[in-house]
Amino acid sequence: EVEYTGEQVSITRVNGKRIVEVSANFDDDDVSALVQATQKEIEDNFLTNPDNLAGLDADTIEFDFGSETQNQESFESVLIAFPILVLAMYILLAVQFRSFFQPLLILIAVPFSFFGVAVALAATNNPLSFFVMVAFFALIGISVNNSILLTDYANQNRRAGMSPRYAMADALKQRTRPLITTSITSVLALMPLALSDPFWESLAFTLIGGLTASAILVLISFPYYYLGLEALRSRASLKWQNRKSR
C-alpha cells in the first residue's frame, strides 16, 4: 500500500548531501526475518530498472532499518559464537568422559530441543529474535544435562559389568524421575516470566519449549543412540583385538 503525504516541505541533508527519504512499515511481527528479503527484493526488481531511479545511480540508494540493523549485527555475532560454544562444550565433555564419541552423543540433546522451540514460538506467535537466540544459547547448556545424566549412570553400570542394554535400562529406571522432576520445576519457574512480562516472553517460551521437547525425546530416543554407539565401539574393539592377535 502506497500513501502520498503531499509535496516535500523541507530539504534534508546527511553529511552535506541532499536526500529524499521513503519510509515503509511491515505488516508482520517477524520483522527481523523480512529485512534482508525486502532489501533483496527492492535491489533485484526495482533498482535494476533505470526508469525507477529518476536519473540517479543505483549506489546512491541506501537502506536504513533502524534498530533492525543492530538486530542483524547481533545475529551475525551469534553465528560466530555458536560454533565456539559447541566446540568448548565438546572439549569439556571429552575430558570429563574420556571419550571422543560420547560427547557427540550427549550433544544430540541440542537438536532434540529444536522441535519444542519451534512449536512454542509458533503457538505463542513470537518471531525469531535476538532474545530467542540468547535463550537458545542458555538452552544448549541446560538441555544436555538430561543426556549427561543418563550417559554417566549407564557408564557406571558398564564399569560394574552390565551389558549396554541393561546398563541403559537401569539408567532409565533410576534417572527418569530426577530428569522429569528437574524439567518440570524449570518449566514452572519460567511460567511467571513468560506470562507476566511481554518483554521476556520470547526468551521464556523458548526455554520452556526446548526443555520440554528435550526431556521427552531424550527419554524416548536417546537410549537407542547410546546402544548404537556402544555396538559400534564393541565391533571396532573386536576388530582391533583380532588385528593384534595376528
CSV table of C-alpha atoms in Angstrom, one decimal:
chain,number,residue,atom,x,y,z
A,1,GLU,CA,0.0,0.0,0.0
A,2,VAL,CA,1.4,3.4,-1.0
A,3,GLU,CA,0.3,6.6,0.6
A,4,TYR,CA,1.3,10.1,-0.7
A,5,THR,CA,1.6,12.7,2.1
A,6,GLY,CA,1.9,15.7,-0.1
A,7,GLU,CA,4.8,17.7,-1.5
A,8,GLN,CA,8.2,17.9,0.3
A,9,VAL,CA,8.2,21.0,2.5
A,10,SER,CA,11.8,20.7,3.8
A,11,ILE,CA,15.2,19.7,2.5
A,12,THR,CA,17.0,17.0,4.4
A,13,ARG,CA,20.8,16.6,4.1
A,14,VAL,CA,23.1,13.9,5.5
A,15,ASN,CA,26.8,14.7,5.5
A,16,GLY,CA,26.1,17.6,3.2
A,17,LYS,CA,24.3,15.5,0.7
A,18,ARG,CA,20.6,16.2,-0.1
A,19,ILE,CA,18.5,13.1,0.4
A,20,VAL,CA,14.9,12.0,-0.1
A,21,GLU,CA,13.5,9.6,2.4
A,22,VAL,CA,10.9,6.9,1.6
A,23,SER,CA,9.6,5.1,4.6
A,24,ALA,CA,7.7,1.8,4.9
A,25,ASN,CA,6.5,-0.5,7.6
A,26,PHE,CA,6.0,-4.3,7.7
A,27,ASP,CA,2.5,-5.7,8.2
A,28,ASP,CA,4.0,-8.5,10.2
A,29,ASP,CA,5.6,-9.1,13.7
A,30,ASP,CA,8.6,-11.1,12.3
A,31,VAL,CA,10.4,-8.0,11.1
A,32,SER,CA,13.9,-9.5,11.5
A,33,ALA,CA,13.3,-12.3,9.1
A,34,LEU,CA,11.9,-9.9,6.4
A,35,VAL,CA,14.5,-7.2,6.4
A,36,GLN,CA,17.1,-8.9,4.2
A,37,ALA,CA,14.4,-10.4,2.0
A,38,THR,CA,12.9,-6.9,1.4
A,39,GLN,CA,16.2,-5.3,0.6
A,40,LYS,CA,17.0,-8.1,-1.9
A,41,GLU,CA,13.5,-7.7,-3.5
A,42,ILE,CA,14.0,-4.0,-4.0
A,43,GLU,CA,17.5,-4.3,-5.4
A,44,ASP,CA,16.6,-7.1,-7.8
A,45,ASN,CA,13.2,-5.9,-9.0
A,46,PHE,CA,13.2,-2.2,-8.5
A,47,LEU,CA,16.7,-0.7,-8.7
A,48,THR,CA,17.6,-2.8,-11.8
A,49,ASN,CA,15.1,-0.6,-13.8
A,50,PRO,CA,16.7,2.8,-14.8
A,51,ASP,CA,13.2,4.3,-15.0
A,52,ASN,CA,12.8,3.9,-11.3
A,53,LEU,CA,16.0,5.7,-10.4
A,54,ALA,CA,15.0,9.2,-11.6
A,55,GLY,CA,18.4,9.6,-13.3
A,56,LEU,CA,20.3,8.6,-10.2
A,57,ASP,CA,22.9,5.8,-9.9
A,58,ALA,CA,21.9,2.6,-8.1
A,59,ASP,CA,24.6,3.1,-5.5
A,60,THR,CA,23.0,6.4,-4.3
A,61,ILE,CA,20.2,4.3,-2.8
A,62,GLU,CA,20.8,3.5,0.8
A,63,PHE,CA,18.8,1.4,3.3
A,64,ASP,CA,18.2,2.3,6.9
A,65,PHE,CA,16.4,-0.3,9.0
A,66,GLY,CA,16.8,1.5,12.3
A,67,SER,CA,17.1,-0.9,15.3
A,68,GLU,CA,16.8,-3.9,13.0
A,69,THR,CA,20.3,-3.1,11.8
A,70,GLN,CA,21.6,-3.8,15.3
A,71,ASN,CA,19.5,-7.0,15.4
A,72,GLN,CA,21.1,-8.2,12.2
A,73,GLU,CA,24.6,-7.5,13.6
A,74,SER,CA,23.6,-9.3,16.8
A,75,PHE,CA,22.5,-12.3,14.7
A,76,GLU,CA,25.9,-12.3,12.9
A,77,SER,CA,27.7,-12.3,16.3
A,78,VAL,CA,25.6,-15.2,17.4
A,79,LEU,CA,26.5,-17.2,14.3
A,80,ILE,CA,30.2,-16.7,15.2
A,81,ALA,CA,29.8,-17.5,18.9
A,82,PHE,CA,27.7,-20.7,18.3
A,83,PRO,CA,30.4,-23.0,16.9
A,84,ILE,CA,32.9,-21.7,19.5
A,85,LEU,CA,30.4,-22.6,22.3
A,86,VAL,CA,29.7,-26.0,20.9
A,87,LEU,CA,33.4,-26.7,20.5
A,88,ALA,CA,34.1,-25.6,24.1
A,89,MET,CA,31.4,-27.9,25.4
A,90,TYR,CA,32.7,-30.8,23.3
A,91,ILE,CA,36.2,-30.4,24.7
A,92,LEU,CA,34.9,-30.2,28.3
A,93,LEU,CA,32.8,-33.3,27.8
A,94,ALA,CA,35.6,-35.2,26.1
A,95,VAL,CA,37.9,-34.5,29.1
A,96,GLN,CA,35.1,-35.4,31.6
A,97,PHE,CA,34.1,-38.7,29.8
A,98,ARG,CA,37.5,-39.5,28.4
A,99,SER,CA,35.9,-40.3,25.0
A,100,PHE,CA,35.8,-38.6,21.6
A,101,PHE,CA,32.4,-40.1,20.7
A,102,GLN,CA,30.3,-39.9,23.8
A,103,PRO,CA,30.4,-36.0,23.8
A,104,LEU,CA,28.8,-36.1,20.3
A,105,LEU,CA,26.2,-38.5,21.7
A,106,ILE,CA,25.5,-36.1,24.6
A,107,LEU,CA,25.1,-33.1,22.3
A,108,ILE,CA,22.3,-34.9,20.4
A,109,ALA,CA,20.0,-33.4,23.1
A,110,VAL,CA,20.6,-30.0,21.5
A,111,PRO,CA,18.8,-30.7,18.2
A,112,PHE,CA,16.2,-32.6,20.2
A,113,SER,CA,15.1,-29.2,21.6
A,114,PHE,CA,14.6,-27.6,18.2
A,115,PHE,CA,11.2,-29.1,17.8
A,116,GLY,CA,10.0,-27.8,21.1
A,117,VAL,CA,11.4,-24.3,20.4
A,118,ALA,CA,9.6,-24.1,17.0
A,119,VAL,CA,6.3,-25.3,18.5
A,120,ALA,CA,6.5,-22.9,21.4
A,121,LEU,CA,7.3,-19.8,19.3
A,122,ALA,CA,4.6,-20.7,16.7
A,123,ALA,CA,1.9,-21.3,19.4
A,124,THR,CA,2.7,-18.1,21.2
A,125,ASN,CA,3.1,-16.1,18.0
A,126,ASN,CA,6.6,-15.0,18.9
A,127,PRO,CA,9.0,-14.3,16.0
A,128,LEU,CA,12.7,-15.3,15.8
A,129,SER,CA,14.6,-12.5,17.6
A,130,PHE,CA,17.8,-11.8,19.4
A,131,PHE,CA,16.2,-12.8,22.8
A,132,VAL,CA,15.3,-16.1,21.2
A,133,MET,CA,18.9,-16.7,20.3
A,134,VAL,CA,20.1,-15.7,23.8
A,135,ALA,CA,17.6,-18.2,25.2
A,136,PHE,CA,18.8,-20.9,22.8
A,137,PHE,CA,22.3,-20.4,24.0
A,138,ALA,CA,21.2,-21.0,27.5
A,139,LEU,CA,19.1,-23.9,26.3
A,140,ILE,CA,22.3,-25.6,24.9
A,141,GLY,CA,23.8,-25.8,28.3
A,142,ILE,CA,20.6,-26.9,30.1
A,143,SER,CA,19.3,-29.5,27.6
A,144,VAL,CA,22.5,-31.6,27.6
A,145,ASN,CA,22.1,-32.2,31.3
A,146,ASN,CA,19.5,-34.8,30.6
A,147,SER,CA,21.7,-36.8,28.3
A,148,ILE,CA,24.7,-36.4,30.6
A,149,LEU,CA,22.6,-37.8,33.4
A,150,LEU,CA,21.7,-41.0,31.5
A,151,THR,CA,25.2,-41.4,29.9
A,152,ASP,CA,27.1,-41.1,33.2
A,153,TYR,CA,24.8,-43.5,35.0
A,154,ALA,CA,25.0,-46.0,32.1
A,155,ASN,CA,28.8,-45.7,32.1
A,156,GLN,CA,28.9,-46.6,35.8
A,157,ASN,CA,26.8,-49.7,35.1
A,158,ARG,CA,29.0,-50.6,32.3
A,159,ARG,CA,32.1,-50.4,34.6
A,160,ALA,CA,30.2,-52.6,37.0
A,161,GLY,CA,30.0,-55.3,34.4
A,162,MET,CA,26.5,-54.8,32.9
A,163,SER,CA,25.8,-55.1,29.2
A,164,PRO,CA,25.0,-51.9,27.3
A,165,ARG,CA,21.3,-52.8,27.1
A,166,TYR,CA,20.9,-53.5,30.8
A,167,ALA,CA,23.1,-50.5,31.7
A,168,MET,CA,20.9,-48.1,29.8
A,169,ALA,CA,17.7,-49.8,31.0
A,170,ASP,CA,18.8,-49.3,34.6
A,171,ALA,CA,19.8,-45.7,33.9
A,172,LEU,CA,16.4,-45.0,32.6
A,173,LYS,CA,14.8,-46.7,35.6
A,174,GLN,CA,16.9,-44.8,38.2
A,175,ARG,CA,17.1,-41.4,36.5
A,176,THR,CA,13.8,-40.9,34.8
A,177,ARG,CA,12.2,-39.4,37.9
A,178,PRO,CA,15.0,-36.9,38.6
A,179,LEU,CA,15.1,-36.0,34.9
A,180,ILE,CA,11.4,-35.3,34.7
A,181,THR,CA,11.3,-33.5,38.1
A,182,THR,CA,14.1,-31.2,37.1
A,183,SER,CA,12.5,-30.3,33.8
A,184,ILE,CA,9.1,-29.7,35.3
A,185,THR,CA,10.5,-27.4,38.0
A,186,SER,CA,12.4,-25.4,35.4
A,187,VAL,CA,9.3,-25.0,33.2
A,188,LEU,CA,7.2,-24.0,36.2
A,189,ALA,CA,9.8,-21.4,37.3
A,190,LEU,CA,9.8,-19.9,33.8
A,191,MET,CA,6.0,-19.7,33.5
A,192,PRO,CA,5.5,-16.4,35.6
A,193,LEU,CA,8.2,-14.7,33.5
A,194,ALA,CA,6.5,-15.9,30.2
A,195,LEU,CA,3.0,-14.9,31.2
A,196,SER,CA,3.6,-11.6,33.1
A,197,ASP,CA,6.2,-9.7,31.1
A,198,PRO,CA,5.9,-9.4,27.2
A,199,PHE,CA,9.5,-8.2,27.1
A,200,TRP,CA,10.8,-11.6,28.3
A,201,GLU,CA,8.1,-13.7,26.7
A,202,SER,CA,10.0,-15.0,23.7
A,203,LEU,CA,13.0,-15.9,25.9
A,204,ALA,CA,10.9,-17.7,28.4
A,205,PHE,CA,8.8,-19.7,25.9
A,206,THR,CA,12.0,-20.7,24.0
A,207,LEU,CA,13.4,-22.2,27.2
A,208,ILE,CA,10.1,-23.8,28.1
A,209,GLY,CA,9.6,-25.4,24.7
A,210,GLY,CA,13.2,-26.6,24.3
A,211,LEU,CA,13.3,-28.1,27.8
A,212,THR,CA,10.1,-29.9,27.4
A,213,ALA,CA,11.0,-31.4,24.0
A,214,SER,CA,14.5,-32.3,25.0
A,215,ALA,CA,13.3,-34.1,28.2
A,216,ILE,CA,10.7,-36.2,26.3
A,217,LEU,CA,12.9,-37.0,23.3
A,218,VAL,CA,15.9,-37.9,25.4
A,219,LEU,CA,13.9,-40.4,27.3
A,220,ILE,CA,12.4,-41.9,24.1
A,221,SER,CA,15.2,-41.7,21.6
A,222,PHE,CA,18.5,-41.2,23.3
A,223,PRO,CA,18.8,-44.8,24.7
A,224,TYR,CA,18.8,-46.1,21.1
A,225,TYR,CA,21.6,-43.8,20.1
A,226,TYR,CA,23.6,-44.9,23.1
A,227,LEU,CA,23.1,-48.6,22.3
A,228,GLY,CA,24.1,-47.9,18.7
A,229,LEU,CA,27.3,-46.2,19.7
A,230,GLU,CA,28.2,-49.0,22.1
A,231,ALA,CA,27.6,-51.6,19.4
A,232,LEU,CA,30.0,-49.7,17.0
A,233,ARG,CA,32.6,-49.4,19.8
A,234,SER,CA,32.4,-53.1,20.6
A,235,ARG,CA,32.7,-54.0,16.9
A,236,ALA,CA,35.7,-51.7,16.5
A,237,SER,CA,37.3,-53.1,19.6
A,238,LEU,CA,36.8,-56.6,18.4
A,239,LYS,CA,38.4,-55.9,15.1
A,240,TRP,CA,41.3,-54.2,16.8
A,241,GLN,CA,41.9,-57.2,19.0
A,242,ASN,CA,41.8,-59.6,16.0
A,243,ARG,CA,44.4,-57.5,14.2
A,244,LYS,CA,46.7,-57.5,17.3
A,245,SER,CA,46.3,-61.3,17.6
A,246,ARG,CA,47.5,-61.8,14.1
